C-alpha atoms as one frame of an Amber mdcrd trajectory, in Angstrom:
protein
  70.755 151.892 125.966  68.267 152.749 123.225  64.550 152.375 123.004  62.612
 152.221 119.357  59.204 153.187 120.220  56.697 152.328 117.323  54.318 155.509
 117.187  53.915 156.601 113.506  55.163 153.892 111.227  53.302 154.611 107.819
  55.219 151.814 105.730  53.287 148.548 104.811  54.956 145.525 103.579  54.608
 143.640 100.287  56.576 140.781  98.232  58.696 143.668  96.763  59.765 145.333
 100.131  58.234 148.233 101.994  56.232 150.893 100.333  53.853 153.628 101.134
  50.899 152.475  98.952  51.075 148.383  98.578  48.464 146.131 100.364  49.942
 145.197 103.778  51.028 141.474 104.304  48.181 140.134 106.605  50.790 138.332
 108.688  52.995 141.562 109.328  53.430 142.497 112.884  52.702 146.236 112.086
  49.593 145.277 110.218  48.293 143.633 113.371  49.298 146.727 115.237  47.740
 149.364 113.085  45.358 147.672 110.762  43.965 144.759 112.487  40.881 144.409
 114.796  43.594 142.617 117.131  45.540 145.845 117.197  44.827 149.040 118.975
  47.911 148.974 121.171  48.987 152.551 122.784  52.655 151.824 122.629  55.065
 149.219 121.597  59.094 149.291 122.422  61.485 147.365 120.737  64.606 146.828
 123.184  67.824 145.817 122.602  71.069 145.702 124.840  73.950 144.342 122.673
  76.451 143.973 125.903  73.947 141.571 127.679  72.410 140.029 124.553  68.970
 141.357 125.379  66.300 141.551 122.561  62.989 142.276 124.202  59.570 143.652
 123.202  57.418 145.465 125.502  53.678 145.929 124.355  51.283 148.371 126.067
  47.630 147.511 124.664  45.575 150.079 127.068  45.996 152.140 130.047  42.076
 153.124 130.309  41.853 151.619 133.579  45.158 152.406 134.972  48.814 151.447
 134.367  49.481 148.488 132.093  50.091 145.372 134.100  51.312 141.868 132.660
  54.171 139.648 132.926  57.423 138.966 131.218  57.665 136.040 128.873  61.067
 134.601 128.202  61.017 132.376 124.998  62.640 130.864 122.154  60.490 131.400
 119.144  60.611 128.471 116.775  60.280 130.582 113.546  63.392 129.863 111.688
  63.311 132.992 109.360  61.656 135.623 111.499  61.559 134.852 115.299  61.535
 138.720 116.018  58.091 139.045 114.291  56.877 136.145 115.875  57.945 137.173
 119.219  56.323 140.710 118.574  52.907 139.179 117.389  53.063 137.216 120.636
  53.718 140.257 122.819  50.765 142.118 120.767  48.387 139.351 121.282  49.305
 138.883 124.862  49.036 142.404 125.783  45.547 142.675 124.360  44.608 139.806
 126.502  45.689 141.549 129.590  43.559 144.568 129.013  40.527 142.045 128.775
  41.764 139.982 131.680  42.558 142.772 134.060  39.000 144.601 133.070  37.218
 141.324 133.929  39.010 140.789 137.140  37.883 144.281 138.297  41.523 145.581
 138.446  42.370 149.412 137.947  44.806 148.386 135.380  45.269 148.178 131.730
  46.948 145.501 129.721  50.571 145.122 128.934  53.104 142.223 128.127  56.766
 141.912 127.711  58.669 139.299 125.807  62.381 138.392 125.916  63.891 136.570
 122.900  65.854 133.494 123.492  66.154 130.117 125.420  66.240 131.248 128.980
  68.349 128.082 129.858  70.696 129.373 127.441  71.159 133.401 127.651  69.224
 134.379 131.024  71.905 136.220 132.988  71.800 138.779 135.947  73.058 141.484
 133.382  70.461 140.818 131.047  67.656 141.029 133.493  69.304 144.362 134.799
  69.265 145.600 131.459  65.627 144.626 130.721  64.463 146.185 134.054  66.132
 149.531 132.824  63.759 149.543 129.872  60.721 148.925 131.853  61.840 151.833
 134.145  62.220 154.075 131.164  58.315 153.976 130.855  57.834 155.701 134.103
  55.114 153.408 135.693  53.042 153.083 132.453  53.911 149.429 132.582  54.220
 146.985 135.518  55.663 143.665 135.050  55.601 140.477 136.531  56.672 136.655
 135.880  55.344 134.714 132.929  56.608 131.641 131.012  60.354 131.340 131.386
  60.514 133.902 134.214  60.674 133.289 137.991  60.393 135.240 141.351  64.106
 135.415 141.477  64.262 136.949 138.182  61.854 139.642 139.206  63.934 140.239
 142.278  66.873 141.022 139.820  64.793 143.272 137.672  63.350 145.003 140.691
  66.908 146.225 141.334  66.513 148.486 138.490  62.822 149.070 138.199  60.625
 149.908 140.932  57.463 149.025 138.693  58.196 145.109 139.255  55.796 142.422
 140.976  56.029 138.887 141.407  58.976 139.307 143.621  59.897 137.474 146.587
  58.642 138.144 150.177  62.231 138.882 151.176  62.460 141.717 148.510  58.884
 142.805 149.557  56.827 140.943 147.136  54.006 138.268 147.163  56.073 135.291
 145.987  54.974 132.501 143.273  51.727 134.139 141.349  51.062 130.730 140.152
  49.185 129.747 143.289  46.365 131.939 142.816  46.600 131.303 139.085  45.844
 127.841 139.668  43.032 128.626 142.436  41.397 131.064 140.002  41.302 128.337
 137.030  39.944 125.645 139.601  37.168 128.383 140.416  36.400 128.671 136.628
  36.158 124.890 136.508  33.766 124.633 139.345  31.668 127.380 137.552  31.824
 125.480 134.306  30.882 122.124 136.271  27.604 124.075 137.597  26.822 125.389
 134.315  27.316 121.630 132.634  26.333 119.329 135.489  24.224 121.357 137.760
  26.873 121.324 140.669  30.001 123.324 141.301  32.132 120.317 141.866  34.786
 118.143 139.779  34.009 115.059 142.061  33.838 111.945 139.786  34.833 113.852
 136.754  37.857 113.054 134.583  40.068 115.957 133.882  43.184 116.285 131.322
  45.710 118.737 132.070  48.172 119.487 129.181  51.133 121.347 131.309  51.767
 120.543 134.720  54.443 123.368 135.151  54.175 126.231 137.321  50.448 126.300
 137.258  49.425 123.117 136.344  50.940 121.033 139.323  48.942 123.307 141.686
  45.599 122.879 139.675  46.200 119.041 140.144  46.236 119.237 144.074  42.923
 121.441 143.938  41.292 118.799 141.626  42.267 115.709 143.689  41.086 117.322
 146.723  37.805 118.002 145.068  37.681 114.216 144.174  38.359 114.320 140.553
  40.147 111.757 138.355  43.229 113.393 136.614  45.185 112.727 133.774  48.268
 114.761 132.814  50.905 115.330 130.019  53.989 117.647 129.647  56.654 117.989
 126.992  59.165 118.147 129.893  59.196 114.434 131.194  60.532 115.762 134.648
  57.271 118.024 135.256  55.201 114.650 134.779  57.546 112.828 136.936  57.141
 115.228 139.701  53.412 115.103 139.791  53.421 111.354 139.598  55.962 110.832
 142.529  53.594 113.120 144.746  50.238 111.750 143.477  50.508 108.270 142.530
  46.883 108.020 141.531  47.458 110.590 138.922  47.625 109.045 135.343  49.916
 110.321 132.422  49.730 110.041 128.679  52.483 110.407 126.195  51.647 113.828
 124.721  48.879 116.430 124.105  47.470 114.546 121.207  46.746 111.618 123.192
  45.097 113.467 125.880  42.732 115.208 123.821  41.422 111.995 122.401  41.116
 110.514 125.630  38.086 109.846 127.610  37.631 113.281 129.399  34.933 115.163
 130.889  37.318 118.572 131.274  40.191 119.459 128.924  42.635 122.160 130.815
  45.317 123.489 128.388  47.790 124.799 130.824  50.939 125.446 128.721  51.397
 127.837 125.667  48.661 129.328 123.750  47.023 128.169 120.481  45.856 124.981
 121.979  42.450 124.876 120.558  42.758 124.909 116.845  41.156 123.386 113.618
  42.671 119.964 114.238  42.183 119.577 117.910  38.564 121.014 118.287  36.820
 118.003 116.228  38.353 115.324 118.326  38.044 116.717 121.530  36.068 114.229
 124.046  35.715 116.980 126.911  32.351 118.703 127.068  34.270 121.549 128.997
  37.482 123.375 128.172  39.183 125.281 131.175  42.501 125.914 131.593  45.523
 128.268 132.622  46.886 128.921 129.079  46.686 132.404 127.571  45.497 132.704
 124.056  43.901 129.133 123.688  41.875 130.154 120.456  44.315 129.684 117.698
  42.187 131.995 115.414  38.941 133.708 115.470  36.132 131.264 114.842  37.444
 128.324 116.987  35.184 129.682 119.695  32.083 129.178 117.528  33.503 125.639
 116.436  33.656 124.726 120.192  30.207 126.023 120.775  28.693 124.265 117.544
  30.075 121.010 119.137  28.644 121.617 122.506  31.569 122.067 124.286  31.608
 124.766 127.001  34.645 127.246 126.751  35.470 129.014 129.934  37.373 132.090
 128.400  41.199 131.841 129.275  41.729 135.433 130.404  39.044 135.051 132.940
  39.791 131.809 134.535  43.362 132.384 134.523  43.403 135.913 136.314  44.253
 134.764 139.754  47.886 135.620 139.266  47.392 139.117 137.967  45.019 139.605
 140.951  47.917 138.646 143.336  50.569 140.563 141.505  48.006 143.812 141.730
  47.490 143.234 145.163  51.184 143.347 145.627  51.325 147.128 144.565  49.277
 147.993 147.532  51.218 145.881 150.503  50.276 142.279 149.838  47.762 140.326
 151.683  47.023 136.925 150.700  43.728 136.493 152.338  42.417 139.566 150.530
  43.758 138.593 147.161  42.327 134.957 147.305  39.275 136.413 148.312  39.207
 138.230 145.056  40.377 135.261 143.121  37.484 133.382 144.246  35.214 135.797
 142.492  36.388 134.182 139.258  33.591 131.627 139.862  30.920 134.353 139.744
  32.565 136.371 136.958  32.626 133.014 134.920  28.859 132.114 135.537  28.044
 135.466 134.620  29.458 135.247 131.218  27.811 131.921 130.721  24.680 133.725
 131.673  25.394 136.274 129.246  26.392 133.882 126.391  23.074 132.168 126.734
  20.772 135.223 126.814  22.498 136.907 123.925  23.038 133.586 121.859  26.864
 133.961 121.320  29.650 132.031 122.680  31.237 132.701 126.186  34.376 134.007
 124.406  32.350 136.634 122.576  30.378 137.290 126.019  33.569 137.857 127.907
  34.726 140.328 125.202  31.667 142.330 125.316  31.561 142.482 129.224  35.549
 143.707 129.305  35.078 146.074 126.512  32.206 147.811 128.129  34.307 148.335
 131.240  37.419 149.561 129.220  34.960 151.971 127.425  33.816 153.135 130.627
  37.326 153.835 131.815  37.974 155.916 128.494  34.967 157.880 129.285  35.818
 158.629 132.938
């Protein structure tokens, strides 16, 4: 097993190849890591186990508040020429987001994230997961892993056989089980806060909510909304996910795809699939007055938050409202107590309202207000 640690890479990239002096490619992962405001990561590991076929990236953004905590994504990246670079950029962005998420969730953890390259339906094996667990263990506790897109409780049980710094395990293996339960609960609290800020009452009763992605988190969110009296519309790239929701909740409506959903008559739009859901094509046609969902990194690029604000659309920052899952797995490290974790996740309501208040006071979008509050707590951690 070999580990490559990116710590002192001095080359930049140009059309003519690596060099010590040419201007870096703005899309290069190394440029992001060392030269971009989105960088600042403490450590990045590129992991490969040829026997199992494992190729993975582990990114640690910050340990200012404690060991980095974040899930393991298992995903086949669509880039035909450079899927490894796409995976690395995703890991960097996700790890940075975890630092901010953990800070505003009040956790004593920094931010980290891992990405395993490939289609989990095709290459995920016990041998591969055990190899991945050995890489995480090699960090000696600087990074604590958990579930994410493409990984599940059963996978974490396997990883934990090689790595004690594994959360999101089954109760039978000493864990808390599925973290998507509290993720959905936290998103619902953020949505209640958004309703309070927008319409004067912390309820979605009578509101029409569109959910893009009804997988692990989205289908739990549907249930919270229906119990609160909302009208729910859903879509998902997996027809079986939609079918499961409709079979259980016949009054839920479905539309063919996300494009149809964002153009539908909605009060709230909830992106609950992969990132980049809010971009230059989406924002101008959104009908919803509130965006609040579970997906990570919803803003496709800097400036989208200003476009939303300019259209009068209230954006609940994703890393604030989707923190319920990380609150759950963090609690698992101390002997899991569901009621204790749920009580902490319920505070997402108050945190979201505080961000809206700060945004209004400072005259900035909520995403910028959330960043300021998170950066303040991380700076305090560095100074401690």
